[in-house]
């Protein structure tokens, strides 16, 4: 099964409501789709998220990295040479993780088809059912409380609350949400780098003292501020999860060995795909550090690949795989089966896509 063609396109999907974090506001999902075709007529799909404020990846840089830099290095290669293909992708250029992730997942999709097995089974086959949280965007406290209540009414057991815009108001936000939903639901918070380390310790201790019962706090400080992250980890009870501070396996190794965070958030768009994400899982497992599998604003293409990784590895114990749940439409048939918070992986070869809609190929 040899790679004979590679195309890219743009997928656009409307959102149910604007997605707002301390870093950015998104009004429509707009990402790059990769389609790899083989001489046997098989097709593998992947997705690169356009998230300039986190990964630096833009529409232009993704197109250029895939079509000009990586495509010429992998065209003609046989899918059975998975390791060599991954090396070529990785060595084509530094960074550009989302472009690499899109290609990586398309290659894994084909690798599964080659072996007539779903990707999650080839990688470990730990589980075929995953329960995701849902994100509540950062807004005025009353609006966030309403959004959280709506999610709880739909059955979500874990709510991920975006904070980090103003630490005093963040406390109000959490109080309003707890008042609205009570204590039977799990709340995790994500500051998306919005606080200084001292501010983070102050507000997190206030949340602890107010008995708000926070499961974990994600990326309280700037991505580069590893000393600040460690300071927060050492000075609050709430477990700290490193997100934007961990892209590569080496980043994960540094954070874990320095005990700068309690947990690590793996995203295919930061790691450069499943191949590198597996290295993070193995390292974290060696050190007994549990991982979350997260996502950017991605459609069910990227999320299906993430779900297959989540299905494979037992060290991934927390799931923030809500991209498709935040979209107003699902133009992808096949792939992971999303039924609100429950995601099921079927026994189809590869990633199991049937049709990818809302996409215009260049
Ligand atoms: C969508 C997911 N729940 C999430 O919050 N992901 C990111 C931010 C994604 C983005 O800005 O596209 C995170 O910080 O965890
Ligand atoms: Mg995060």
XYZ file of C-alpha atoms and ligand atoms in Angstrom:
378
model
C 0.000 0.000 0.000
C 1.986 2.985 -1.325
C 1.266 6.698 -0.867
C 0.485 8.054 -4.322
C -1.281 11.350 -3.653
C -1.824 13.902 -0.930
C -4.427 16.669 -0.978
C -5.380 19.335 1.481
C -8.607 21.253 1.979
C -10.316 23.592 4.418
C -13.139 22.436 6.664
C -15.579 24.974 8.132
C -18.136 24.110 10.803
C -20.403 26.536 12.693
C -20.234 26.450 16.493
C -23.168 26.197 18.910
C -21.847 29.326 20.630
C -18.581 31.295 20.552
C -15.697 29.446 22.206
C -13.890 31.820 24.567
C -10.727 31.293 26.584
C -8.154 33.566 28.200
C -6.174 33.220 24.960
C -8.698 33.555 22.165
C -12.272 33.686 20.912
C -13.444 31.384 18.117
C -16.667 31.973 16.172
C -16.394 29.163 13.624
C -14.270 26.036 13.428
C -11.887 26.417 10.498
C -9.165 23.814 10.054
C -7.113 22.022 7.409
C -8.045 18.524 6.234
C -5.447 16.169 4.761
C -6.383 13.325 2.451
C -3.738 10.720 1.604
C -4.504 8.340 -1.251
C -2.670 5.055 -1.869
C -2.069 2.972 -4.994
C -4.609 0.476 -3.623
C -7.330 3.176 -3.599
C -7.355 3.457 0.204
C -7.814 6.912 1.736
C -6.478 8.181 5.047
C -7.767 11.396 6.626
C -6.183 13.834 9.049
C -6.809 17.319 10.426
C -4.580 20.215 11.432
C -6.069 22.807 13.789
C -5.365 26.455 13.074
C -4.406 27.670 16.542
C -1.822 30.431 16.095
C -1.939 31.637 19.720
C -1.057 28.189 21.055
C 0.934 26.289 18.443
C 1.829 29.098 16.044
C 0.235 27.090 13.219
C -1.673 29.178 10.663
C -3.557 28.245 7.494
C -0.582 29.414 5.421
C 2.065 27.658 7.476
C 0.096 24.387 7.535
C -0.395 24.403 3.744
C 3.283 25.128 3.182
C 4.573 22.592 5.712
C 2.421 19.784 4.330
C 2.528 20.427 0.602
C 5.991 21.958 0.129
C 8.039 20.426 2.914
C 6.645 17.038 3.938
C 4.726 15.716 0.920
C 7.811 15.337 -1.305
C 9.557 13.325 1.436
C 6.814 10.711 1.901
C 5.221 10.319 -1.504
C 5.844 6.782 -2.847
C 6.500 5.315 0.608
C 4.838 2.090 1.687
C 2.432 2.382 4.622
C 3.958 -0.743 6.169
C 7.135 1.303 6.798
C 5.345 3.263 9.528
C 8.457 4.053 11.570
C 10.383 5.391 8.559
C 7.417 7.530 7.424
C 7.122 9.043 10.920
C 10.842 9.816 10.972
C 10.624 11.556 7.616
C 7.645 13.620 8.744
C 9.426 14.617 11.957
C 12.752 15.384 10.266
C 11.222 17.422 7.427
C 11.141 20.598 9.540
C 11.094 21.579 13.205
C 7.879 22.569 15.054
C 4.751 22.702 12.813
C 3.229 20.069 15.103
C -0.339 20.435 13.827
C 0.738 19.765 10.228
C 2.670 16.722 11.399
C -0.320 15.586 13.482
C -2.630 15.750 10.448
C -0.281 13.593 8.400
C 0.417 11.237 11.294
C -3.289 10.509 11.815
C -3.894 9.964 8.093
C -0.979 7.513 8.034
C -2.322 5.682 11.110
C -5.736 5.566 9.442
C -4.098 3.794 6.473
C -1.929 1.587 8.731
C -5.114 0.325 10.388
C -6.696 -0.297 6.988
C -3.570 -2.183 5.905
C -3.877 -4.482 8.923
C -7.679 -4.571 8.782
C -7.892 -3.440 12.424
C -9.044 -0.310 14.260
C -6.126 1.903 15.305
C -6.949 1.717 19.025
C -6.667 -2.074 18.915
C -3.315 -1.955 17.122
C -1.994 0.433 19.791
C -3.152 -1.389 22.917
C -6.922 -1.839 22.789
C -7.525 -0.855 26.409
C -11.094 0.465 26.064
C -13.679 1.193 23.376
C -15.762 3.647 25.404
C -14.677 7.080 26.596
C -16.582 9.695 28.576
C -15.649 13.287 27.766
C -16.119 16.496 29.701
C -17.594 19.634 28.120
C -16.118 23.102 28.119
C -17.860 26.185 29.464
C -16.396 29.298 27.834
C -15.252 32.250 29.916
C -18.066 34.807 30.078
C -19.970 36.697 32.779
C -20.605 34.441 35.841
C -24.390 34.232 35.240
C -23.958 33.113 31.633
C -21.368 30.513 32.648
C -23.677 29.205 35.366
C -26.451 28.829 32.760
C -24.127 27.032 30.348
C -22.898 24.680 33.074
C -26.474 23.898 34.144
C -27.472 23.149 30.566
C -24.536 20.727 30.253
C -25.467 18.992 33.504
C -29.054 18.643 32.287
C -27.687 16.885 29.196
C -25.934 14.412 31.511
C -22.309 15.600 31.513
C -20.551 14.466 34.686
C -17.494 16.701 34.261
C -17.485 20.376 33.298
C -14.298 22.119 32.177
C -14.558 25.781 33.084
C -12.473 28.401 31.308
C -10.989 31.029 33.609
C -7.807 33.146 33.603
C -9.222 36.483 32.444
C -9.453 38.210 35.813
C -8.628 36.235 38.926
C -11.133 38.030 41.232
C -13.945 37.448 38.788
C -12.783 33.845 38.305
C -13.676 33.147 41.923
C -17.146 34.642 41.304
C -17.466 32.520 38.170
C -16.806 29.300 40.067
C -19.133 30.258 42.905
C -21.943 31.013 40.456
C -21.410 27.684 38.698
C -21.325 25.652 41.928
C -24.499 27.420 43.077
C -26.194 26.485 39.835
C -25.099 22.851 39.533
C -24.384 21.704 43.067
C -21.652 19.294 44.072
C -22.530 16.045 42.325
C -20.729 17.140 39.166
C -16.970 17.268 38.712
C -15.466 20.684 37.875
C -12.022 21.157 36.349
C -10.744 24.628 35.440
C -8.456 25.867 32.676
C -6.740 29.261 33.007
C -5.023 29.006 29.597
C -1.906 30.808 30.927
C -3.957 33.745 32.225
C -2.506 34.156 35.727
C 0.892 34.951 37.211
C 2.157 32.256 39.556
C 1.462 34.331 42.690
C -1.993 35.314 41.451
C -2.693 31.642 40.697
C -1.739 30.512 44.199
C -3.881 33.265 45.722
C -7.027 32.545 43.710
C -6.675 28.754 43.893
C -6.316 28.896 47.693
C -9.433 31.067 47.813
C -11.250 28.428 45.750
C -10.019 25.752 48.161
C -11.117 27.785 51.196
C -14.530 28.397 49.626
C -14.920 24.607 49.301
C -15.514 24.807 45.553
C -14.168 21.278 45.047
C -12.035 21.704 41.947
C -10.724 18.464 40.422
C -7.687 20.087 38.765
C -6.376 23.333 37.334
C -5.007 23.404 33.827
C -2.115 25.656 32.745
C -2.389 28.426 35.378
C 0.678 30.343 34.113
C 2.460 31.204 30.865
C 3.609 28.186 28.830
C 7.306 29.098 29.173
C 7.118 29.725 32.935
C 8.078 26.279 34.192
C 9.412 27.697 37.481
C 6.063 29.449 37.980
C 4.170 26.242 37.183
C 6.244 24.366 39.765
C 5.631 27.130 42.307
C 1.867 26.758 41.844
C 2.093 22.952 41.999
C 3.976 23.133 45.279
C 1.727 25.734 46.883
C -1.836 24.589 46.254
C -3.758 21.410 47.031
C -5.635 21.387 43.710
C -3.709 19.160 41.266
C -1.976 21.119 38.471
C -2.131 19.871 34.895
C 0.426 21.141 32.359
C -1.118 21.901 28.965
C 0.570 24.595 26.843
C 3.876 23.902 28.677
C 3.979 20.395 27.163
C 4.227 19.941 23.423
C 6.936 17.319 22.778
C 7.946 14.142 24.631
C 11.008 16.098 25.809
C 8.780 18.832 27.298
C 6.830 16.133 29.125
C 10.061 14.575 30.406
C 11.239 17.952 31.755
C 7.957 18.736 33.492
C 7.627 15.256 34.961
C 11.246 14.943 36.132
C 11.184 18.437 37.674
C 7.805 17.752 39.304
C 6.572 21.024 37.831
C 3.035 19.675 37.442
C 0.975 16.760 38.776
C -0.525 15.758 35.436
C 0.089 16.244 31.735
C -2.394 17.182 29.002
C -1.497 15.448 25.734
C -2.899 16.853 22.497
C -2.107 15.482 19.068
C -1.858 19.074 17.783
C 0.944 19.832 20.270
C 2.783 16.509 20.144
C 2.764 16.234 16.343
C 0.462 13.207 16.264
C -0.071 9.755 17.714
C 3.532 8.639 17.183
C 4.944 11.244 19.593
C 1.925 11.171 21.899
C 2.674 7.484 22.526
C 6.177 8.454 23.682
C 4.638 10.901 26.190
C 2.265 8.177 27.413
C 5.122 5.734 27.907
C 7.259 8.268 29.758
C 4.371 9.389 31.958
C 3.455 5.791 32.706
C 7.038 5.023 33.710
C 6.837 7.836 36.265
C 3.284 7.054 37.319
C 1.950 10.398 36.095
C -1.613 10.285 34.783
C -2.473 12.061 31.547
C -5.423 13.906 30.125
C -6.091 13.595 26.432
C -7.219 17.004 25.214
C -7.961 18.692 21.922
C -7.952 22.051 20.177
C -11.087 23.235 18.439
C -11.091 20.219 16.132
C -13.741 18.395 14.168
C -14.452 14.693 14.472
C -11.504 13.955 12.162
C -8.851 15.018 14.672
C -10.980 13.863 17.575
C -11.396 10.371 16.143
C -7.617 9.984 16.047
C -7.414 11.309 19.626
C -10.158 8.909 20.752
C -8.254 5.962 19.269
C -5.201 6.954 21.294
C -7.390 7.385 24.383
C -8.846 3.940 23.717
C -5.396 2.409 23.515
C -3.627 3.716 26.625
C -4.564 3.159 30.263
C -2.331 6.008 31.513
C -4.809 8.410 29.886
C -7.408 8.747 32.617
C -8.970 12.148 31.854
C -10.707 13.108 28.649
C -11.299 16.573 27.230
C -12.435 15.469 23.797
C -15.375 17.790 23.296
C -14.529 19.477 19.958
C -17.480 17.906 18.065
C -19.839 18.605 20.992
C -19.130 22.338 20.642
C -19.969 22.314 16.926
C -23.479 22.972 15.616
C -23.076 20.340 12.870
C -21.170 17.102 12.383
C -20.298 16.831 8.703
C -18.224 13.669 9.221
C -19.770 10.249 8.788
C -17.979 7.300 10.349
C -15.124 7.766 12.806
C -15.689 7.849 16.563
C -19.321 7.605 17.528
C -20.277 10.682 19.604
C -23.451 10.431 21.671
C -23.110 13.616 23.780
C -20.567 12.703 26.494
C -20.233 9.025 25.545
C -17.823 8.213 22.742
C -17.671 4.709 21.321
C -15.012 3.254 19.062
C -16.232 0.750 16.543
C -14.439 -2.231 15.061
C -13.830 -0.623 11.658
C -10.355 -0.700 10.076
C -8.140 2.351 10.636
C -10.028 5.366 11.964
C -13.217 4.271 10.213
C -14.185 7.422 8.291
C -16.828 7.221 5.583
C -17.386 10.758 4.307
C -15.921 14.136 5.187
C -18.313 16.987 4.451
C -18.011 20.815 4.656
C -14.552 20.565 3.063
C -13.241 22.384 0.007
C -10.042 20.895 -1.397
C -7.481 23.271 -2.906
C -11.721 22.348 23.188
C -11.052 21.901 24.452
N -11.987 21.573 25.439
C -10.099 22.949 24.973
O -10.441 23.695 25.832
N -8.895 22.958 24.389
C -7.857 23.890 24.631
C -7.974 25.185 23.921
C -8.310 24.962 22.470
C -8.292 26.088 21.521
O -8.075 27.255 21.845
O -8.517 25.714 20.341
C -7.271 23.883 25.990
O -6.642 24.842 26.383
O -7.362 22.892 26.699
Mg -5.964 23.726 28.281
